[in-house]
mmCIF file of C-alpha atoms in Angstrom:
data_model
loop_
_atom_site.group_PDB
_atom_site.id
_atom_site.type_symbol
_atom_site.label_atom_id
_atom_site.label_comp_id
_atom_site.label_asym_id
_atom_site.label_seq_id
_atom_site.Cartn_x
_atom_site.Cartn_y
_atom_site.Cartn_z
ATOM 1 C CA UNK Y 1 -23.749 -0.363 -28.121
ATOM 2 C CA UNK Y 2 -27.546 -0.301 -27.879
ATOM 3 C CA UNK Y 3 -29.640 2.359 -26.225
ATOM 4 C CA UNK Y 4 -30.145 0.127 -23.237
ATOM 5 C CA UNK Y 5 -26.372 -0.221 -22.929
ATOM 6 C CA UNK Y 6 -25.956 3.549 -22.889
ATOM 7 C CA UNK Y 7 -28.798 3.842 -20.379
ATOM 8 C CA UNK Y 8 -27.143 1.387 -17.959
ATOM 9 C CA UNK Y 9 -23.657 2.804 -18.532
ATOM 10 C CA UNK Y 10 -24.803 6.369 -17.784
ATOM 11 C CA UNK Y 11 -26.520 5.206 -14.644
ATOM 12 C CA UNK Y 12 -23.415 3.265 -13.560
ATOM 13 C CA UNK Y 13 -20.911 6.094 -14.086
ATOM 14 C CA UNK Y 14 -23.305 8.780 -12.896
ATOM 15 C CA UNK Y 15 -24.190 6.941 -9.705
ATOM 16 C CA UNK Y 16 -20.533 6.176 -9.051
ATOM 17 C CA UNK Y 17 -19.519 9.843 -9.459
ATOM 18 C CA UNK Y 18 -22.430 10.945 -7.291
ATOM 19 C CA UNK Y 19 -21.512 8.542 -4.464
ATOM 20 C CA UNK Y 20 -17.828 9.483 -4.673
ATOM 21 C CA UNK Y 21 -18.794 13.145 -4.375
ATOM 22 C CA UNK Y 22 -21.036 12.499 -1.355
ATOM 23 C CA UNK Y 23 -18.512 10.317 0.489
ATOM 24 C CA UNK Y 24 -15.571 12.649 -0.248
ATOM 25 C CA UNK Y 25 -17.570 15.653 0.992
ATOM 26 C CA UNK Y 26 -18.347 13.818 4.251
ATOM 27 C CA UNK Y 27 -14.694 12.777 4.637
ATOM 28 C CA UNK Y 28 -13.516 16.392 4.107
ATOM 29 C CA UNK Y 29 -15.975 17.749 6.641
ATOM 30 C CA UNK Y 30 -14.918 15.267 9.327
ATOM 31 C CA UNK Y 31 -11.218 15.810 8.511
ATOM 32 C CA UNK Y 32 -11.611 19.591 8.670
ATOM 33 C CA UNK Y 33 -13.344 19.410 12.048
ATOM 34 C CA UNK Y 34 -10.556 17.140 13.373
ATOM 35 C CA UNK Y 35 -7.690 19.264 12.091
ATOM 36 C CA UNK Y 36 -9.128 22.775 12.507
ATOM 37 C CA UNK Y 37 -7.216 23.327 15.768
ATOM 38 C CA UNK Y 38 -3.924 22.422 14.059
ATOM 39 C CA UNK Y 39 -4.642 24.789 11.166
ATOM 40 C CA UNK Y 40 -5.408 27.680 13.547
ATOM 41 C CA UNK Y 41 -2.548 26.953 15.942
ATOM 42 C CA UNK Y 42 0.089 26.775 13.204
ATOM 43 C CA UNK Y 43 -1.545 29.502 11.102
ATOM 44 C CA UNK Y 44 -1.813 27.488 7.924
ATOM 45 C CA UNK Y 45 -2.654 29.714 4.910
ATOM 46 C CA UNK Y 46 -6.153 29.172 3.580
ATOM 47 C CA UNK Y 47 -4.940 28.738 0.002
ATOM 48 C CA UNK Y 48 -2.530 25.993 1.109
ATOM 49 C CA UNK Y 49 -5.268 24.240 3.075
ATOM 50 C CA UNK Y 50 -7.467 24.153 -0.023
ATOM 51 C CA UNK Y 51 -4.970 23.543 -2.813
ATOM 52 C CA UNK Y 52 -2.024 21.796 -1.131
ATOM 53 C CA UNK Y 53 -3.945 19.650 1.305
ATOM 54 C CA UNK Y 54 -7.575 18.993 0.423
ATOM 55 C CA UNK Y 55 -7.226 19.133 -3.352
ATOM 56 C CA UNK Y 56 -4.572 16.410 -3.084
ATOM 57 C CA UNK Y 57 -6.536 14.532 -0.416
ATOM 58 C CA UNK Y 58 -9.568 14.018 -2.711
ATOM 59 C CA UNK Y 59 -7.924 11.604 -5.213
ATOM 60 C CA UNK Y 60 -6.263 9.733 -2.338
ATOM 61 C CA UNK Y 61 -9.533 8.881 -0.617
ATOM 62 C CA UNK Y 62 -11.429 8.452 -3.879
ATOM 63 C CA UNK Y 63 -8.947 5.812 -5.008
ATOM 64 C CA UNK Y 64 -8.717 4.136 -1.591
ATOM 65 C CA UNK Y 65 -12.512 3.756 -1.294
ATOM 66 C CA UNK Y 66 -13.099 3.033 -4.969
ATOM 67 C CA UNK Y 67 -13.873 -0.756 -4.611
ATOM 68 C CA UNK Y 68 -16.476 -0.034 -1.927
ATOM 69 C CA UNK Y 69 -17.978 2.862 -3.885
ATOM 70 C CA UNK Y 70 -18.159 0.812 -7.103
ATOM 71 C CA UNK Y 71 -20.051 -1.881 -5.200
ATOM 72 C CA UNK Y 72 -22.469 0.648 -3.655
ATOM 73 C CA UNK Y 73 -23.081 2.327 -7.009
ATOM 74 C CA UNK Y 74 -23.876 -0.976 -8.726
ATOM 75 C CA UNK Y 75 -26.107 -2.131 -5.895
ATOM 76 C CA UNK Y 76 -27.913 1.208 -5.715
ATOM 77 C CA UNK Y 77 -28.960 1.729 -9.333
ATOM 78 C CA UNK Y 78 -29.356 -1.987 -10.175
ATOM 79 C CA UNK Y 79 -31.726 -2.397 -7.194
ATOM 80 C CA UNK Y 80 -33.702 0.583 -8.484
ATOM 81 C CA UNK Y 81 -33.956 -1.024 -11.924
ATOM 82 C CA UNK Y 82 -34.998 -4.320 -10.371
ATOM 83 C CA UNK Y 83 -37.568 -2.572 -8.168
ATOM 84 C CA UNK Y 84 -39.140 -0.946 -11.249
ATOM 85 C CA UNK Y 85 -39.104 -4.353 -12.990
ATOM 86 C CA UNK Y 86 -36.740 -2.952 -15.659
ATOM 87 C CA UNK Y 87 -34.394 -5.955 -15.299
ATOM 88 C CA UNK Y 88 -37.316 -8.346 -15.781
ATOM 89 C CA UNK Y 89 -38.433 -6.431 -18.877
ATOM 90 C CA UNK Y 90 -34.932 -6.495 -20.362
ATOM 91 C CA UNK Y 91 -34.573 -10.235 -19.825
ATOM 92 C CA UNK Y 92 -38.099 -10.892 -21.088
ATOM 93 C CA UNK Y 93 -37.269 -9.076 -24.323
ATOM 94 C CA UNK Y 94 -34.759 -11.776 -25.177
ATOM 95 C CA UNK Y 95 -31.595 -10.166 -23.800
ATOM 96 C CA UNK Y 96 -29.508 -12.747 -21.973
ATOM 97 C CA UNK Y 97 -28.115 -12.051 -18.484
ATOM 98 C CA UNK Y 98 -24.649 -12.391 -19.962
ATOM 99 C CA UNK Y 99 -25.447 -9.681 -22.545
ATOM 100 C CA UNK Y 100 -26.905 -7.543 -19.773
ATOM 101 C CA UNK Y 101 -23.485 -7.548 -18.129
ATOM 102 C CA UNK Y 102 -21.869 -5.867 -21.179
ATOM 103 C CA UNK Y 103 -22.496 -2.209 -20.187
ATOM 104 C CA UNK Y 104 -21.531 -3.062 -16.594
ATOM 105 C CA UNK Y 105 -18.205 -4.420 -17.896
ATOM 106 C CA UNK Y 106 -17.638 -1.246 -19.930
ATOM 107 C CA UNK Y 107 -18.323 0.906 -16.861
ATOM 108 C CA UNK Y 108 -16.045 -1.219 -14.683
ATOM 109 C CA UNK Y 109 -13.282 -0.966 -17.332
ATOM 110 C CA UNK Y 110 -13.489 2.839 -17.312
ATOM 111 C CA UNK Y 111 -13.159 2.839 -13.507
ATOM 112 C CA UNK Y 112 -10.327 0.318 -13.579
ATOM 113 C CA UNK Y 113 -8.310 2.432 -16.022
ATOM 114 C CA UNK Y 114 -9.004 5.647 -14.068
ATOM 115 C CA UNK Y 115 -8.055 4.161 -10.669
ATOM 116 C CA UNK Y 116 -4.905 2.517 -12.001
ATOM 117 C CA UNK Y 117 -3.768 5.813 -13.564
ATOM 118 C CA UNK Y 118 -4.524 7.645 -10.316
ATOM 119 C CA UNK Y 119 -2.694 5.165 -8.090
ATOM 120 C CA UNK Y 120 0.339 4.804 -10.367
ATOM 121 C CA UNK Y 121 1.070 8.366 -11.455
ATOM 122 C CA UNK Y 122 -1.328 11.029 -10.029
ATOM 123 C CA UNK Y 123 -1.671 10.190 -6.323
ATOM 124 C CA UNK Y 124 2.050 9.652 -5.551
ATOM 125 C CA UNK Y 125 2.835 13.119 -6.903
ATOM 126 C CA UNK Y 126 -0.116 14.624 -5.039
ATOM 127 C CA UNK Y 127 1.005 12.859 -1.874
ATOM 128 C CA UNK Y 128 4.327 14.683 -1.931
ATOM 129 C CA UNK Y 129 2.574 18.053 -1.604
ATOM 130 C CA UNK Y 130 -0.018 16.722 0.855
ATOM 131 C CA UNK Y 131 2.474 15.009 3.163
ATOM 132 C CA UNK Y 132 4.765 18.059 3.032
ATOM 133 C CA UNK Y 133 1.821 20.203 4.168
ATOM 134 C CA UNK Y 134 1.029 17.712 6.966
ATOM 135 C CA UNK Y 135 4.634 17.849 8.099
ATOM 136 C CA UNK Y 136 4.509 21.643 8.400
ATOM 137 C CA UNK Y 137 1.049 22.296 9.729
ATOM 138 C CA UNK Y 138 -0.314 19.048 11.213
ATOM 139 C CA UNK Y 139 2.361 16.662 12.425
ATOM 140 C CA UNK Y 140 6.002 16.271 11.460
ATOM 141 C CA UNK Y 141 6.874 13.084 9.562
ATOM 142 C CA UNK Y 142 8.819 10.599 11.651
ATOM 143 C CA UNK Y 143 11.317 7.999 10.676
ATOM 144 C CA UNK Y 144 11.111 4.694 12.453
ATOM 145 C CA UNK Y 145 13.576 1.861 12.801
ATOM 146 C CA UNK Y 146 13.786 -1.395 10.958
ATOM 147 C CA UNK Y 147 14.244 -5.027 12.005
ATOM 148 C CA UNK Y 148 16.239 -7.895 10.507
ATOM 149 C CA UNK Y 149 18.328 -5.628 8.275
ATOM 150 C CA UNK Y 150 20.604 -7.129 5.611
ATOM 151 C CA UNK Y 151 22.537 -4.993 3.156
ATOM 152 C CA UNK Y 152 25.699 -4.747 1.158
ATOM 153 C CA UNK Y 153 27.488 -1.477 1.916
ATOM 154 C CA UNK Y 154 30.298 -2.009 -0.603
ATOM 155 C CA UNK Y 155 31.578 -4.846 -2.777
ATOM 156 C CA UNK Y 156 32.297 -7.853 -0.602
ATOM 157 C CA UNK Y 157 31.141 -6.172 2.644
ATOM 158 C CA UNK Y 158 27.801 -7.149 4.161
ATOM 159 C CA UNK Y 159 26.026 -5.794 7.217
ATOM 160 C CA UNK Y 160 23.423 -7.579 9.363
ATOM 161 C CA UNK Y 161 21.491 -5.919 12.153
ATOM 162 C CA UNK Y 162 18.744 -7.464 14.271
ATOM 163 C CA UNK Y 163 16.961 -4.240 15.142
ATOM 164 C CA UNK Y 164 17.529 -0.471 15.004
ATOM 165 C CA UNK Y 165 15.744 2.383 16.767
ATOM 166 C CA UNK Y 166 15.725 5.776 15.070
ATOM 167 C CA UNK Y 167 14.808 7.521 18.304
ATOM 168 C CA UNK Y 168 18.038 6.484 20.074
ATOM 169 C CA UNK Y 169 20.153 5.748 16.976
ATOM 170 C CA UNK Y 170 21.050 2.405 18.550
ATOM 171 C CA UNK Y 171 20.995 -1.095 17.172
ATOM 172 C CA UNK Y 172 21.303 -4.618 18.565
ATOM 173 C CA UNK Y 173 23.206 -7.704 17.369
ATOM 174 C CA UNK Y 174 25.315 -6.051 14.666
ATOM 175 C CA UNK Y 175 27.417 -8.127 12.253
ATOM 176 C CA UNK Y 176 29.750 -7.006 9.485
ATOM 177 C CA UNK Y 177 31.338 -9.596 7.242
ATOM 178 C CA UNK Y 178 34.044 -9.158 4.626
ATOM 179 C CA UNK Y 179 34.473 -11.518 1.704
ATOM 180 C CA UNK Y 180 37.263 -11.952 -0.813
ATOM 181 C CA UNK Y 181 36.316 -13.984 -3.923
ATOM 182 C CA UNK Y 182 33.344 -15.407 -2.019
ATOM 183 C CA UNK Y 183 35.558 -16.496 0.839
ATOM 184 C CA UNK Y 184 34.908 -15.134 4.311
ATOM 185 C CA UNK Y 185 37.897 -13.041 5.436
ATOM 186 C CA UNK Y 186 36.672 -11.531 8.703
ATOM 187 C CA UNK Y 187 33.569 -11.131 10.800
ATOM 188 C CA UNK Y 188 32.883 -8.561 13.479
ATOM 189 C CA UNK Y 189 30.018 -8.964 15.944
ATOM 190 C CA UNK Y 190 28.800 -6.260 18.352
ATOM 191 C CA UNK Y 191 26.071 -6.710 20.910
ATOM 192 C CA UNK Y 192 25.126 -3.046 20.523
ATOM 193 C CA UNK Y 193 26.018 -0.173 18.221
ATOM 194 C CA UNK Y 194 25.232 3.526 18.532
ATOM 195 C CA UNK Y 195 25.916 6.515 16.274
ATOM 196 C CA UNK Y 196 27.861 9.472 17.623
ATOM 197 C CA UNK Y 197 26.786 12.502 15.603
ATOM 198 C CA UNK Y 198 29.591 14.669 17.019
ATOM 199 C CA UNK Y 199 32.366 12.271 16.053
ATOM 200 C CA UNK Y 200 30.413 11.096 12.987
ATOM 201 C CA UNK Y 201 31.329 7.501 13.757
ATOM 202 C CA UNK Y 202 29.793 4.387 15.206
ATOM 203 C CA UNK Y 203 30.506 3.110 18.732
ATOM 204 C CA UNK Y 204 30.505 -0.687 18.938
ATOM 205 C CA UNK Y 205 30.089 -2.387 22.338
ATOM 206 C CA UNK Y 206 30.729 -5.994 23.478
ATOM 207 C CA UNK Y 207 32.600 -6.880 20.319
ATOM 208 C CA UNK Y 208 34.124 -10.076 19.021
ATOM 209 C CA UNK Y 209 36.164 -10.239 15.798
ATOM 210 C CA UNK Y 210 37.082 -13.377 13.862
ATOM 211 C CA UNK Y 211 39.858 -13.327 11.240
ATOM 212 C CA UNK Y 212 40.039 -16.307 8.907
ATOM 213 C CA UNK Y 213 42.883 -17.775 6.872
ATOM 214 C CA UNK Y 214 42.610 -18.816 3.240
ATOM 215 C CA UNK Y 215 41.186 -22.225 4.160
ATOM 216 C CA UNK Y 216 38.319 -20.646 6.073
ATOM 217 C CA UNK Y 217 39.623 -21.803 9.413
ATOM 218 C CA UNK Y 218 39.580 -19.330 12.277
ATOM 219 C CA UNK Y 219 42.988 -17.723 12.540
ATOM 220 C CA UNK Y 220 42.492 -15.257 15.369
ATOM 221 C CA UNK Y 221 39.713 -14.259 17.732
ATOM 222 C CA UNK Y 222 39.791 -10.809 19.328
ATOM 223 C CA UNK Y 223 37.401 -9.499 21.999
ATOM 224 C CA UNK Y 224 37.065 -5.924 23.167
ATOM 225 C CA UNK Y 225 34.470 -4.023 25.197
ATOM 226 C CA UNK Y 226 34.076 -0.905 23.095
ATOM 227 C CA UNK Y 227 35.556 0.661 19.974
ATOM 228 C CA UNK Y 228 34.813 3.618 17.676
ATOM 229 C CA UNK Y 229 34.635 2.708 14.005
ATOM 230 C CA UNK Y 230 34.003 4.515 10.736
ATOM 231 C CA UNK Y 231 31.571 2.384 8.728
ATOM 232 C CA UNK Y 232 30.148 3.335 5.363
ATOM 233 C CA UNK Y 233 26.585 3.538 6.636
ATOM 234 C CA UNK Y 234 24.404 6.176 8.343
ATOM 235 C CA UNK Y 235 21.452 5.891 10.705
ATOM 236 C CA UNK Y 236 19.218 6.991 7.839
ATOM 237 C CA UNK Y 237 20.137 3.710 6.071
ATOM 238 C CA UNK Y 238 18.432 1.866 8.932
ATOM 239 C CA UNK Y 239 15.300 3.919 8.969
ATOM 240 C CA UNK Y 240 12.406 4.609 6.648
ATOM 241 C CA UNK Y 241 9.910 7.397 6.641
ATOM 242 C CA UNK Y 242 6.370 6.391 7.343
ATOM 243 C CA UNK Y 243 4.370 6.102 4.102
ATOM 244 C CA UNK Y 244 7.467 6.968 2.032
ATOM 245 C CA UNK Y 245 6.317 4.505 -0.625
ATOM 246 C CA UNK Y 246 3.112 6.560 -1.107
ATOM 247 C CA UNK Y 247 5.196 9.324 -2.698
ATOM 248 C CA UNK Y 248 6.729 7.084 -5.358
ATOM 249 C CA UNK Y 249 5.156 6.479 -8.740
ATOM 250 C CA UNK Y 250 5.022 2.902 -10.031
ATOM 251 C CA UNK Y 251 8.193 3.447 -12.064
ATOM 252 C CA UNK Y 252 10.031 5.014 -9.106
ATOM 253 C CA UNK Y 253 8.756 2.297 -6.774
ATOM 254 C CA UNK Y 254 10.045 -0.424 -9.135
ATOM 255 C CA UNK Y 255 13.449 1.258 -9.374
ATOM 256 C CA UNK Y 256 13.586 1.617 -5.587
ATOM 257 C CA UNK Y 257 12.854 -2.063 -5.054
ATOM 258 C CA UNK Y 258 15.559 -2.996 -7.590
ATOM 259 C CA UNK Y 259 18.016 -0.725 -5.732
ATOM 260 C CA UNK Y 260 17.183 -2.369 -2.395
ATOM 261 C CA UNK Y 261 17.690 -5.804 -3.933
ATOM 262 C CA UNK Y 262 20.980 -4.755 -5.500
ATOM 263 C CA UNK Y 263 22.214 -3.745 -2.050
ATOM 264 C CA UNK Y 264 20.797 -6.963 -0.587
ATOM 265 C CA UNK Y 265 18.628 -4.979 1.802
ATOM 266 C CA UNK Y 266 15.996 -7.018 3.606
ATOM 267 C CA UNK Y 267 12.431 -5.902 4.404
ATOM 268 C CA UNK Y 268 11.468 -4.993 0.837
ATOM 269 C CA UNK Y 269 8.078 -6.634 1.299
ATOM 270 C CA UNK Y 270 6.337 -3.421 2.238
ATOM 271 C CA UNK Y 271 7.372 -1.735 -1.012
ATOM 272 C CA UNK Y 272 6.626 -4.844 -3.093
ATOM 273 C CA UNK Y 273 3.154 -5.159 -1.578
ATOM 274 C CA UNK Y 274 2.449 -1.503 -2.339
ATOM 275 C CA UNK Y 275 3.445 -2.018 -5.982
ATOM 276 C CA UNK Y 276 1.437 -5.230 -6.342
ATOM 277 C CA UNK Y 277 -1.515 -3.703 -4.539
ATOM 278 C CA UNK Y 278 -1.601 -0.818 -7.061
ATOM 279 C CA UNK Y 279 -1.689 -3.404 -9.833
ATOM 280 C CA UNK Y 280 -4.288 -5.671 -8.279
ATOM 281 C CA UNK Y 281 -6.691 -3.293 -6.527
ATOM 282 C CA UNK Y 282 -8.194 -1.695 -9.656
ATOM 283 C CA UNK Y 283 -9.356 -5.140 -10.875
ATOM 284 C CA UNK Y 284 -11.545 -5.392 -7.801
ATOM 285 C CA UNK Y 285 -13.984 -3.165 -9.723
ATOM 286 C CA UNK Y 286 -14.683 -6.061 -12.106
ATOM 287 C CA UNK Y 287 -15.228 -8.520 -9.307
ATOM 288 C CA UNK Y 288 -17.424 -6.303 -7.139
ATOM 289 C CA UNK Y 289 -19.457 -5.226 -10.158
ATOM 290 C CA UNK Y 290 -20.125 -8.877 -10.973
ATOM 291 C CA UNK Y 291 -21.169 -9.567 -7.371
ATOM 292 C CA UNK Y 292 -23.259 -6.416 -7.196
ATOM 293 C CA UNK Y 293 -25.218 -7.115 -10.370
ATOM 294 C CA UNK Y 294 -25.793 -10.739 -9.385
ATOM 295 C CA UNK Y 295 -27.181 -9.695 -5.979
ATOM 296 C CA UNK Y 296 -29.178 -6.626 -6.946
ATOM 297 C CA UNK Y 297 -30.806 -7.862 -10.158
ATOM 298 C CA UNK Y 298 -33.201 -9.994 -8.117
ATOM 299 C CA UNK Y 299 -36.320 -8.180 -6.916
ATOM 300 C CA UNK Y 300 -36.779 -8.869 -3.210
ATOM 301 C CA UNK Y 301 -39.316 -7.827 -0.537
ATOM 302 C CA UNK Y 302 -36.648 -6.064 1.445
ATOM 303 C CA UNK Y 303 -35.833 -3.906 -1.568
ATOM 304 C CA UNK Y 304 -32.647 -1.879 -1.839
ATOM 305 C CA UNK Y 305 -31.945 -2.021 1.891
ATOM 306 C CA UNK Y 306 -31.263 -5.738 1.847
ATOM 307 C CA UNK Y 307 -28.951 -5.431 -1.140
ATOM 308 C CA UNK Y 308 -27.029 -2.510 0.300
ATOM 309 C CA UNK Y 309 -26.665 -4.332 3.631
ATOM 310 C CA UNK Y 310 -25.288 -7.469 1.978
ATOM 311 C CA UNK Y 311 -23.080 -5.301 -0.241
ATOM 312 C CA UNK Y 312 -21.581 -3.436 2.700
ATOM 313 C CA UNK Y 313 -20.831 -6.662 4.531
ATOM 314 C CA UNK Y 314 -19.106 -8.214 1.502
ATOM 315 C CA UNK Y 315 -17.180 -4.993 0.827
ATOM 316 C CA UNK Y 316 -15.844 -4.758 4.387
ATOM 317 C CA UNK Y 317 -14.909 -8.471 4.291
ATOM 318 C CA UNK Y 318 -13.040 -7.847 1.079
ATOM 319 C CA UNK Y 319 -11.111 -4.867 2.539
ATOM 320 C CA UNK Y 320 -10.377 -6.820 5.755
ATOM 321 C CA UNK Y 321 -9.228 -9.827 3.703
ATOM 322 C CA UNK Y 322 -6.830 -7.619 1.732
ATOM 323 C CA UNK Y 323 -5.460 -6.009 4.901
ATOM 324 C CA UNK Y 324 -4.910 -9.367 6.643
ATOM 325 C CA UNK Y 325 -3.212 -10.980 3.645
ATOM 326 C CA UNK Y 326 -0.924 -7.939 3.232
ATOM 327 C CA UNK Y 327 0.054 -8.191 6.915
ATOM 328 C CA UNK Y 328 0.928 -11.865 6.414
ATOM 329 C CA UNK Y 329 3.154 -10.906 3.498
ATOM 330 C CA UNK Y 330 5.019 -8.302 5.612
ATOM 331 C CA UNK Y 331 5.301 -10.294 8.828
ATOM 332 C CA UNK Y 332 4.596 -13.897 7.890
ATOM 333 C CA UNK Y 333 6.622 -14.402 4.714
ATOM 334 C CA UNK Y 334 3.702 -14.796 2.315
ATOM 335 C CA UNK Y 335 4.516 -14.039 -1.339
ATOM 336 C CA UNK Y 336 3.542 -10.396 -2.022
ATOM 337 C CA UNK Y 337 1.903 -11.283 -5.361
ATOM 338 C CA UNK Y 338 -0.201 -13.964 -3.736
ATOM 339 C CA UNK Y 339 -1.017 -11.699 -0.793
ATOM 340 C CA UNK Y 340 -2.589 -8.929 -2.898
ATOM 341 C CA UNK Y 341 -4.250 -11.226 -5.468
ATOM 342 C CA UNK Y 342 -5.698 -13.748 -2.996
ATOM 343 C CA UNK Y 343 -8.735 -11.531 -2.114
ATOM 344 C CA UNK Y 344 -9.389 -10.980 -5.824
ATOM 345 C CA UNK Y 345 -9.158 -14.716 -6.524
ATOM 346 C CA UNK Y 346 -11.402 -15.621 -3.581
ATOM 347 C CA UNK Y 347 -14.070 -13.049 -4.356
ATOM 348 C CA UNK Y 348 -13.930 -13.938 -8.057
ATOM 349 C CA UNK Y 349 -15.083 -17.424 -7.075
ATOM 350 C CA UNK Y 350 -17.865 -15.886 -4.938
ATOM 351 C CA UNK Y 351 -18.828 -13.651 -7.873
ATOM 352 C CA UNK Y 352 -18.984 -16.608 -10.259
ATOM 353 C CA UNK Y 353 -21.172 -18.536 -7.817
ATOM 354 C CA UNK Y 354 -23.568 -15.605 -7.360
ATOM 355 C CA UNK Y 355 -23.665 -15.036 -11.119
ATOM 356 C CA UNK Y 356 -24.687 -18.624 -11.674
ATOM 357 C CA UNK Y 357 -27.372 -18.311 -8.987
ATOM 358 C CA UNK Y 358 -28.749 -15.024 -10.313
ATOM 359 C CA UNK Y 359 -32.151 -15.157 -12.057
ATOM 360 C CA UNK Y 360 -31.662 -15.394 -15.801
#
């Protein structure tokens, strides 16, 4: 590395850390003002507020805002260099624009490694303490129901449920099918099911049962209005805690997805998207660094304000794009890998175009 490389790298990392510190301080102030009444009302200990909540909140927001902050850092100090004609002097000395990108790539690599490590191992562990504190002193965590549930509760026995509400412990359009050597033996349909916690059993209403012979032809059809049944499932199997995936490390998240697949449980998209997002999001630092340098290396009359304005617009479009594509994966059936990488791919093309248009 040359002196000019170290000069740019120090500016990159230093500006990034400075902006992270400023933004996090602002976030903490606003969060403290918003939650002060909860802290006072529930008498949260000061040490727990500082160490259990805010100390664990800092890496969460730093990682979440990292793509935007990388972009702002690159735009900020590169615009300063362009305004002082330092970029022109570097290029005029015989350094190519491609070679100028080297220290930027090193800085982006450092940030990519740091954010990946944070999101995969540090933040999930920190979230356990933070969310536990929120449950005690801010708001209790709530489970919410699931839709289009498919799972295997034991070998050869499969359960299907259209929707389930954790608030009433009731579900609609319940099916349980039993197979023997891949042949359907019986099927029970209930228009509604509800869990009786006192009897520790399920109550099935508006039921129809089909029993099949060895040839798969219906042997007997039985209808009954209501029946109590002991089924090897609990209401907790049909609910999931909000943000539960945020408390799992990458390894735990992978194991959890494999367990859901083993049980043939539907609706694994949310967990898969979280895992893929942790893998894809850090690489946004490379893309936004490329776009930032390509935009800010040009000296313009509007100065830094124009660059920052364009940078903010592109950053928010990137974040919005990622959110929309993730929603399509959860609700629209888009492949989770494609959903989280599509913004990166799209903005990579934008970055390549801006790089080719940048003054050399």
